[in-house]
PDB file of C-alpha atoms in Angstrom:
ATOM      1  CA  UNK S   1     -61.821 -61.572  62.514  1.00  0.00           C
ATOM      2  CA  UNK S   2     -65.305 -60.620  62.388  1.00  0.00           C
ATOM      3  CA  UNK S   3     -66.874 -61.249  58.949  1.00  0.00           C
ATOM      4  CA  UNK S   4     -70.326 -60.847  58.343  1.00  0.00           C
ATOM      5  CA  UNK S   5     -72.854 -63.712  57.600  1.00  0.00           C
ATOM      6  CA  UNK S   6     -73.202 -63.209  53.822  1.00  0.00           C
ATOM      7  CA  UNK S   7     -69.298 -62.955  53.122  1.00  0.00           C
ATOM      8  CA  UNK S   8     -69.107 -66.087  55.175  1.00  0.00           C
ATOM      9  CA  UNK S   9     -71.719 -67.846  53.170  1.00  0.00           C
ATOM     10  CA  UNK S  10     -69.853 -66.641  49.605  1.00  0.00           C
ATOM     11  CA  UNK S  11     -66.017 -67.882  51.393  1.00  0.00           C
ATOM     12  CA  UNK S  12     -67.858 -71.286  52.071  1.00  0.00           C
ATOM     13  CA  UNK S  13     -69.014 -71.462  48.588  1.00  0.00           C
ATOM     14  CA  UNK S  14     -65.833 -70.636  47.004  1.00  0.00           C
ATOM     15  CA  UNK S  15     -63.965 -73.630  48.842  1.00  0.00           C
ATOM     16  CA  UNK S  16     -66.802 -75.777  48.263  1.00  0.00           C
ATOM     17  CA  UNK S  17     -66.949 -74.742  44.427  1.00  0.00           C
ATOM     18  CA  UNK S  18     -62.728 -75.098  44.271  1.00  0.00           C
ATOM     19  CA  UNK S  19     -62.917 -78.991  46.258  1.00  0.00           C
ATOM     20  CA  UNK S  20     -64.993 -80.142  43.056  1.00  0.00           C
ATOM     21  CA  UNK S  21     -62.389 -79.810  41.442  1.00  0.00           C
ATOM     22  CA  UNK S  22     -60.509 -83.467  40.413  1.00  0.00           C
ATOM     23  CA  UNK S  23     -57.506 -84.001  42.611  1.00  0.00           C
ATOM     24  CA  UNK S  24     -55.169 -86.848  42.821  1.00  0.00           C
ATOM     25  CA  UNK S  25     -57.733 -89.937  42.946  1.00  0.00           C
ATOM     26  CA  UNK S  26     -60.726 -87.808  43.203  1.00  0.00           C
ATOM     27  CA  UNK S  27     -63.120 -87.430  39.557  1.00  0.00           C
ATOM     28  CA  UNK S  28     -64.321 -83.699  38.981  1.00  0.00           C
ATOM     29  CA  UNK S  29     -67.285 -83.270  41.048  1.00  0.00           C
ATOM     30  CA  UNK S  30     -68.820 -80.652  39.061  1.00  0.00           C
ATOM     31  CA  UNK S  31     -68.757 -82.312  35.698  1.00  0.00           C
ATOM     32  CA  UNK S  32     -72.181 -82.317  34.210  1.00  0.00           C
ATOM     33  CA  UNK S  33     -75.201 -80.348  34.338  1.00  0.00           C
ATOM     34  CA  UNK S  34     -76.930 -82.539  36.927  1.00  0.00           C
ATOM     35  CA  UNK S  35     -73.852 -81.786  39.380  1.00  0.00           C
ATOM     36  CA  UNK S  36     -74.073 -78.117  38.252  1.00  0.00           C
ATOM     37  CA  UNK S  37     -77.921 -78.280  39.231  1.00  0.00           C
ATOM     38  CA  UNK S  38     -76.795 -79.670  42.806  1.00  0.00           C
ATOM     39  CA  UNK S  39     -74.412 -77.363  44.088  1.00  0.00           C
ATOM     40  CA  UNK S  40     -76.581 -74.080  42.695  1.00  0.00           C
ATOM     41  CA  UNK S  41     -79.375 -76.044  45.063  1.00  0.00           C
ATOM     42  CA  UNK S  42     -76.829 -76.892  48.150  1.00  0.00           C
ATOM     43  CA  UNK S  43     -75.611 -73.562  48.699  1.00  0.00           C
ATOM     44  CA  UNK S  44     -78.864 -71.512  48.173  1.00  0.00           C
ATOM     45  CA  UNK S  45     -77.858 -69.588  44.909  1.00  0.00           C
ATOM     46  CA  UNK S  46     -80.554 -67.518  44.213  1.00  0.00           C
ATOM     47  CA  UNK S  47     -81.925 -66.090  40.772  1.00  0.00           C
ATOM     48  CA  UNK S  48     -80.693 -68.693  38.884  1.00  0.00           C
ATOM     49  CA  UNK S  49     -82.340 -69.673  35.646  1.00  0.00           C
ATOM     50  CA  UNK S  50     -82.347 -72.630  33.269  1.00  0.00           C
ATOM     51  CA  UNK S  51     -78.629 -74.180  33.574  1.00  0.00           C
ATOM     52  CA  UNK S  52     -76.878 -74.991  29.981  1.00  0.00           C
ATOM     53  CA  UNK S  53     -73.515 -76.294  29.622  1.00  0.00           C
ATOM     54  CA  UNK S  54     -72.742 -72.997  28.379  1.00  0.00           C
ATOM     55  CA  UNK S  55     -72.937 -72.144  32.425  1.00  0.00           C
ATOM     56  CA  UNK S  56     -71.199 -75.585  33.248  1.00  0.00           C
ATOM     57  CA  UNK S  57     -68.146 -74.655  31.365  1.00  0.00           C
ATOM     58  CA  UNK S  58     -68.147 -70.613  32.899  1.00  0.00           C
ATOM     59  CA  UNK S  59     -68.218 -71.910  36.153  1.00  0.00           C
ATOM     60  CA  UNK S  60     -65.862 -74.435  35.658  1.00  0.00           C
ATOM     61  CA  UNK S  61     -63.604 -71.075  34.668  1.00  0.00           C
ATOM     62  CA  UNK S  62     -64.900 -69.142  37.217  1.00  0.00           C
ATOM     63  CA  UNK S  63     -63.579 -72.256  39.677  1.00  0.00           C
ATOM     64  CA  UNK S  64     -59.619 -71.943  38.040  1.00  0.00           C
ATOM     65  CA  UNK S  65     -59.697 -68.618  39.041  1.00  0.00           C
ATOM     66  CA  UNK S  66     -60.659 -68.598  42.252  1.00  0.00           C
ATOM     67  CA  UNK S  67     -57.780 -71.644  42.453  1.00  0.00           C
ATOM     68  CA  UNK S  68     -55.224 -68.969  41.121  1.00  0.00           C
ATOM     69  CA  UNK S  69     -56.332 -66.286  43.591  1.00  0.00           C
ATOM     70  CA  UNK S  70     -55.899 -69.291  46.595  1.00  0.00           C
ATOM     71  CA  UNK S  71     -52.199 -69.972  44.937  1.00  0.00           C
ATOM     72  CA  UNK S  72     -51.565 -66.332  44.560  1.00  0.00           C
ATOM     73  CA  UNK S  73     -47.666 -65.884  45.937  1.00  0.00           C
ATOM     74  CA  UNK S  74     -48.703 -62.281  46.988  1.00  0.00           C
ATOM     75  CA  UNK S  75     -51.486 -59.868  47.914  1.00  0.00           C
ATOM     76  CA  UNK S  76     -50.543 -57.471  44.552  1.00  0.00           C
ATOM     77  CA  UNK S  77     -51.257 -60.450  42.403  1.00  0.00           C
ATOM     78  CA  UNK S  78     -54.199 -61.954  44.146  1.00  0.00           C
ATOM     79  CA  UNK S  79     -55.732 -58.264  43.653  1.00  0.00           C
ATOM     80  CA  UNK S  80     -54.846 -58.506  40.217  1.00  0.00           C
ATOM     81  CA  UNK S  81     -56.604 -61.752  40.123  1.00  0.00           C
ATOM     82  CA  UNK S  82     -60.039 -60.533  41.803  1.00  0.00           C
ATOM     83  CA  UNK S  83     -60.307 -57.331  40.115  1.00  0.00           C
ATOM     84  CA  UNK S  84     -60.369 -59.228  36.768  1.00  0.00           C
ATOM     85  CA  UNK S  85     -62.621 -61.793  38.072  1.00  0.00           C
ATOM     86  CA  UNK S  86     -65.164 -59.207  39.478  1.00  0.00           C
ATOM     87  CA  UNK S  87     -64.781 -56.748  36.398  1.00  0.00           C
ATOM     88  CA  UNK S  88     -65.794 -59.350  34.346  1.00  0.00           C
ATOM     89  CA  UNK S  89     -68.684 -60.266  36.315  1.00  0.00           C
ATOM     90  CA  UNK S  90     -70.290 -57.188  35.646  1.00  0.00           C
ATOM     91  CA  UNK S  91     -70.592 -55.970  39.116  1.00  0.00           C
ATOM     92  CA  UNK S  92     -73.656 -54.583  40.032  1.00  0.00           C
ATOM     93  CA  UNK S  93     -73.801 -53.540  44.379  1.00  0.00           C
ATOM     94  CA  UNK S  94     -77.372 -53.800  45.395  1.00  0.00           C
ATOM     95  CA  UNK S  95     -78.864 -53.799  49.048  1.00  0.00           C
ATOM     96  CA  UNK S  96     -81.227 -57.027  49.613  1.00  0.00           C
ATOM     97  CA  UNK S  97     -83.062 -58.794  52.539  1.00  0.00           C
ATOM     98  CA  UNK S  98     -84.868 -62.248  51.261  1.00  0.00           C
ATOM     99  CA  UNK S  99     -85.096 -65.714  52.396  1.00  0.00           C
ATOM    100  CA  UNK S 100     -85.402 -64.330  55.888  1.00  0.00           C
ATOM    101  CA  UNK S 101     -82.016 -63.108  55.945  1.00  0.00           C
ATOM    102  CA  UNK S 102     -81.342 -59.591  56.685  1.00  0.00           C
ATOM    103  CA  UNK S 103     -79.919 -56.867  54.776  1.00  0.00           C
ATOM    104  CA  UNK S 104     -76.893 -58.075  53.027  1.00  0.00           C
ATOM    105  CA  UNK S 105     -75.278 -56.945  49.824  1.00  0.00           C
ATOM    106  CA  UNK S 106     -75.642 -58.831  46.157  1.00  0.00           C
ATOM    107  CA  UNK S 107     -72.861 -57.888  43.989  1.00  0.00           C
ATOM    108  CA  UNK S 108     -73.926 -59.640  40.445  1.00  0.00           C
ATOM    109  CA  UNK S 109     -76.290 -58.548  38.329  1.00  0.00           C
ATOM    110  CA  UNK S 110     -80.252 -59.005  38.449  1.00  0.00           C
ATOM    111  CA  UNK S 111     -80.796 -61.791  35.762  1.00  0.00           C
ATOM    112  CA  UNK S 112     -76.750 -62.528  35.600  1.00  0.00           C
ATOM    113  CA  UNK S 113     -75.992 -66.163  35.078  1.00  0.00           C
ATOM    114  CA  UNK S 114     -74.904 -68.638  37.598  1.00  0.00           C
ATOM    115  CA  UNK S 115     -70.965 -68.309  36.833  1.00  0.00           C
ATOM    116  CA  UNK S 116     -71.012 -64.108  37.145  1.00  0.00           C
ATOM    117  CA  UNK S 117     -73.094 -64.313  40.418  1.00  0.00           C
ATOM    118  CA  UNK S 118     -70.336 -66.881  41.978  1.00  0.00           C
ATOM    119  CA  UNK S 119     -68.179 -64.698  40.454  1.00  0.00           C
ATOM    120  CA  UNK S 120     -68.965 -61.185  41.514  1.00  0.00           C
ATOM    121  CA  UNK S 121     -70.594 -62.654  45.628  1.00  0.00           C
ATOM    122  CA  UNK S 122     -67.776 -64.783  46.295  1.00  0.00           C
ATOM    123  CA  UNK S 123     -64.831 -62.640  44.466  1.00  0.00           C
ATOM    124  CA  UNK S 124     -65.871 -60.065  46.574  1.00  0.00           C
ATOM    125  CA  UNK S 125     -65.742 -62.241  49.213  1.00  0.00           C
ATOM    126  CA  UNK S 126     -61.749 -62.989  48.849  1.00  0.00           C
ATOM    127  CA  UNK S 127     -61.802 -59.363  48.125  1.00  0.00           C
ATOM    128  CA  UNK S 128     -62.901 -58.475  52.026  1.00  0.00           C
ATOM    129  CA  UNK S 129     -60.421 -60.939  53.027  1.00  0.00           C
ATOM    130  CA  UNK S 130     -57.385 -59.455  50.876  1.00  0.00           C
ATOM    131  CA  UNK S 131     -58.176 -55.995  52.051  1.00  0.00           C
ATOM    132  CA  UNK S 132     -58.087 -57.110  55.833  1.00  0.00           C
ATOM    133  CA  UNK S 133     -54.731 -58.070  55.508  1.00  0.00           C
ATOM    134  CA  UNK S 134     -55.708 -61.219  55.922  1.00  0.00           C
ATOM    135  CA  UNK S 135     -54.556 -62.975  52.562  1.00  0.00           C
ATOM    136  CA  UNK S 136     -52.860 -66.400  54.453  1.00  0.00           C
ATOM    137  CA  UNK S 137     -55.946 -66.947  55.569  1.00  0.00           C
ATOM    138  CA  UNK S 138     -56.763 -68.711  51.848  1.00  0.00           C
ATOM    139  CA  UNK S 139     -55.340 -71.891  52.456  1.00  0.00           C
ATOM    140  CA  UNK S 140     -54.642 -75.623  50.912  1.00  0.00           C
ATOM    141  CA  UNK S 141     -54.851 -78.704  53.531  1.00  0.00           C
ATOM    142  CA  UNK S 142     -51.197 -79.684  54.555  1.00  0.00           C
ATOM    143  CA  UNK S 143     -52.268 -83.090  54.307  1.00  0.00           C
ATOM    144  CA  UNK S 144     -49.950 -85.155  52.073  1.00  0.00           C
ATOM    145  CA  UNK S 145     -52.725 -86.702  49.966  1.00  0.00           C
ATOM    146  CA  UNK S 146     -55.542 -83.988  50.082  1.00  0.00           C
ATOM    147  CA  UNK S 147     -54.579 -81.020  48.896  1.00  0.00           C
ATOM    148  CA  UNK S 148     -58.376 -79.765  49.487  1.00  0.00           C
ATOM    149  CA  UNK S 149     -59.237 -75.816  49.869  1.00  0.00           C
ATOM    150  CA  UNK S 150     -60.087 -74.239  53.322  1.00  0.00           C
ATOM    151  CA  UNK S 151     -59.995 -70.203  54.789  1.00  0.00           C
ATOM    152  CA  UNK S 152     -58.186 -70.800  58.176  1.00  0.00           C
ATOM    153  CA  UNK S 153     -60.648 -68.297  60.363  1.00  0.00           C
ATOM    154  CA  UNK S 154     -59.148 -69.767  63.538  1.00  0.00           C
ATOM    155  CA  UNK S 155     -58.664 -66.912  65.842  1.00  0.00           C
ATOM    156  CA  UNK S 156     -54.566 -67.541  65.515  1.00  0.00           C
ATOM    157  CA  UNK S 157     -54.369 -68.380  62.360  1.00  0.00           C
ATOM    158  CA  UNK S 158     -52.964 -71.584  63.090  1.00  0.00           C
ATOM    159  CA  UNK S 159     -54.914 -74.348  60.983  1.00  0.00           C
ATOM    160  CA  UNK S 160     -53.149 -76.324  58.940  1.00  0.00           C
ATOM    161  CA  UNK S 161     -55.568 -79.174  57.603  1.00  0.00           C
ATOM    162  CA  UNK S 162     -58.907 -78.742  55.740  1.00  0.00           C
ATOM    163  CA  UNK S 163     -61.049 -80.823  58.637  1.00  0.00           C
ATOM    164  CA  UNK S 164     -59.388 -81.685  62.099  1.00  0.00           C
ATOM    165  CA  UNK S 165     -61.614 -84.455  61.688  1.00  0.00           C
ATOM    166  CA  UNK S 166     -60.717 -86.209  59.005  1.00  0.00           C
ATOM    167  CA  UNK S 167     -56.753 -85.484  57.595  1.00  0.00           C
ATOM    168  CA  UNK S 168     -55.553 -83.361  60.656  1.00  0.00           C
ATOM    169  CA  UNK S 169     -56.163 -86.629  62.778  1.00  0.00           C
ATOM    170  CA  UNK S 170     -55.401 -89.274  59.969  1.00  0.00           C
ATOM    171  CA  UNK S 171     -51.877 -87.628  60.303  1.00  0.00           C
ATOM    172  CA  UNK S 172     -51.432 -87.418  63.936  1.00  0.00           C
ATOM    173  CA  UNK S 173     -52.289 -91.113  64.405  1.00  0.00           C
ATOM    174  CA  UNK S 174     -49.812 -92.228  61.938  1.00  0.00           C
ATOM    175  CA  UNK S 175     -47.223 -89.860  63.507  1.00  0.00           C
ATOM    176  CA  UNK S 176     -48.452 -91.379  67.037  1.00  0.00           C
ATOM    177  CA  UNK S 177     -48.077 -94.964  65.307  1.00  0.00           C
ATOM    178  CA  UNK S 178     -44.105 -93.832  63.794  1.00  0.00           C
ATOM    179  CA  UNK S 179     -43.014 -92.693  67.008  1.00  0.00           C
ATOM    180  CA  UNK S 180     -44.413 -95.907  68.643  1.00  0.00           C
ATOM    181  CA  UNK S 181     -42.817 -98.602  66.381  1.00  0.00           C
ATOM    182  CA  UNK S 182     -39.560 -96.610  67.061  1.00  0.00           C
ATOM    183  CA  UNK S 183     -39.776 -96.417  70.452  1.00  0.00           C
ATOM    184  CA  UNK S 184     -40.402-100.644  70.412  1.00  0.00           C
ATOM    185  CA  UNK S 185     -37.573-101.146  67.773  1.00  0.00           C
TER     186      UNK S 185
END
């Protein structure tokens, strides 16, 4: 699946924004304005004023929504989902080439606050995704205990855990270990 750089950049975001979410153990990671201030900084959100809470709580929203889109049972709702989510974004196409990247495409607003930009970039992000057919792409980690938001762009669509790394081969060696103790009795 061949997706361009700045619709990769906006997927990234949205499963970055969604894993801030609190889950099981984990506190919300996007809580205050100081965590607000570090994720617009990590991920290179441009044209984005003073934060207030005001913007902590609409991205906060923004975040649920993209969660509903991910847990979406079918491509007619998830639609549903994004359409309302970039509506109310106020939606505004516009060609752009800064910060050295080339011409790309900048769906909020000029001047549109933190929560519509995620909204509008990264809604039309899923959207892309959606309208390649490609909705089971929008995944959760299979991992018993994680839970955590991926988009499976393996060529086969075959990933199942949200790093390889980390739960993918946390499970496998306990598998390994199971089958072990009852080959030894």
């Amino acid at each position: 699946m061949l997706i361009p750089h700045d619709t990769r950049i906006a997927l990234d975001t949205v499963v970055d924004l969604m894993n801030t979410a609190a889950q099981g153990n984990r506190d919300d990671e996007l809580g205050d304005l100081p965590a607000l201030r570090t994720f617009v900084q990590a991920h290179d959100i441009s044209d984005v004023g003073r934060l207030t809470d005001h913007d902590l709580r609409a991205v906060q929203d923004v975040r649920a929504r993209f969660t509903a889109i991910f847990a979406a049972p079918d491509a007619r709702i998830a639609a549903t989902l994004i359409n309302q989510l970039v509506a109310a974004a106020g939606t505004t196409p516009q060609l752009t080439d800064h910060d050295g990247y080339d011409w790309h495409v900048h769906y909020f607003a000029p001047g549109a606050s933190v929560a519509d930009h995620l909204a509008a970039d990264c809604g039309m992000a899923l959207a892309f995704i959606l309208v390649a057919g490609e909705q089971e792409r929008l995944r959760r980690c299979e991992a018993p205990d994680c839970g955590r938001a991926f988009v499976d762009l393996s060529r086969n669509r075959s990933r199942r855990y949200c790093d390889s790394r980390t739960c993918g081969n946390r499970l496998h060696v306990a598998a390994y270990r199971a089958r072990r103790k009852e080959a030894t009795g």
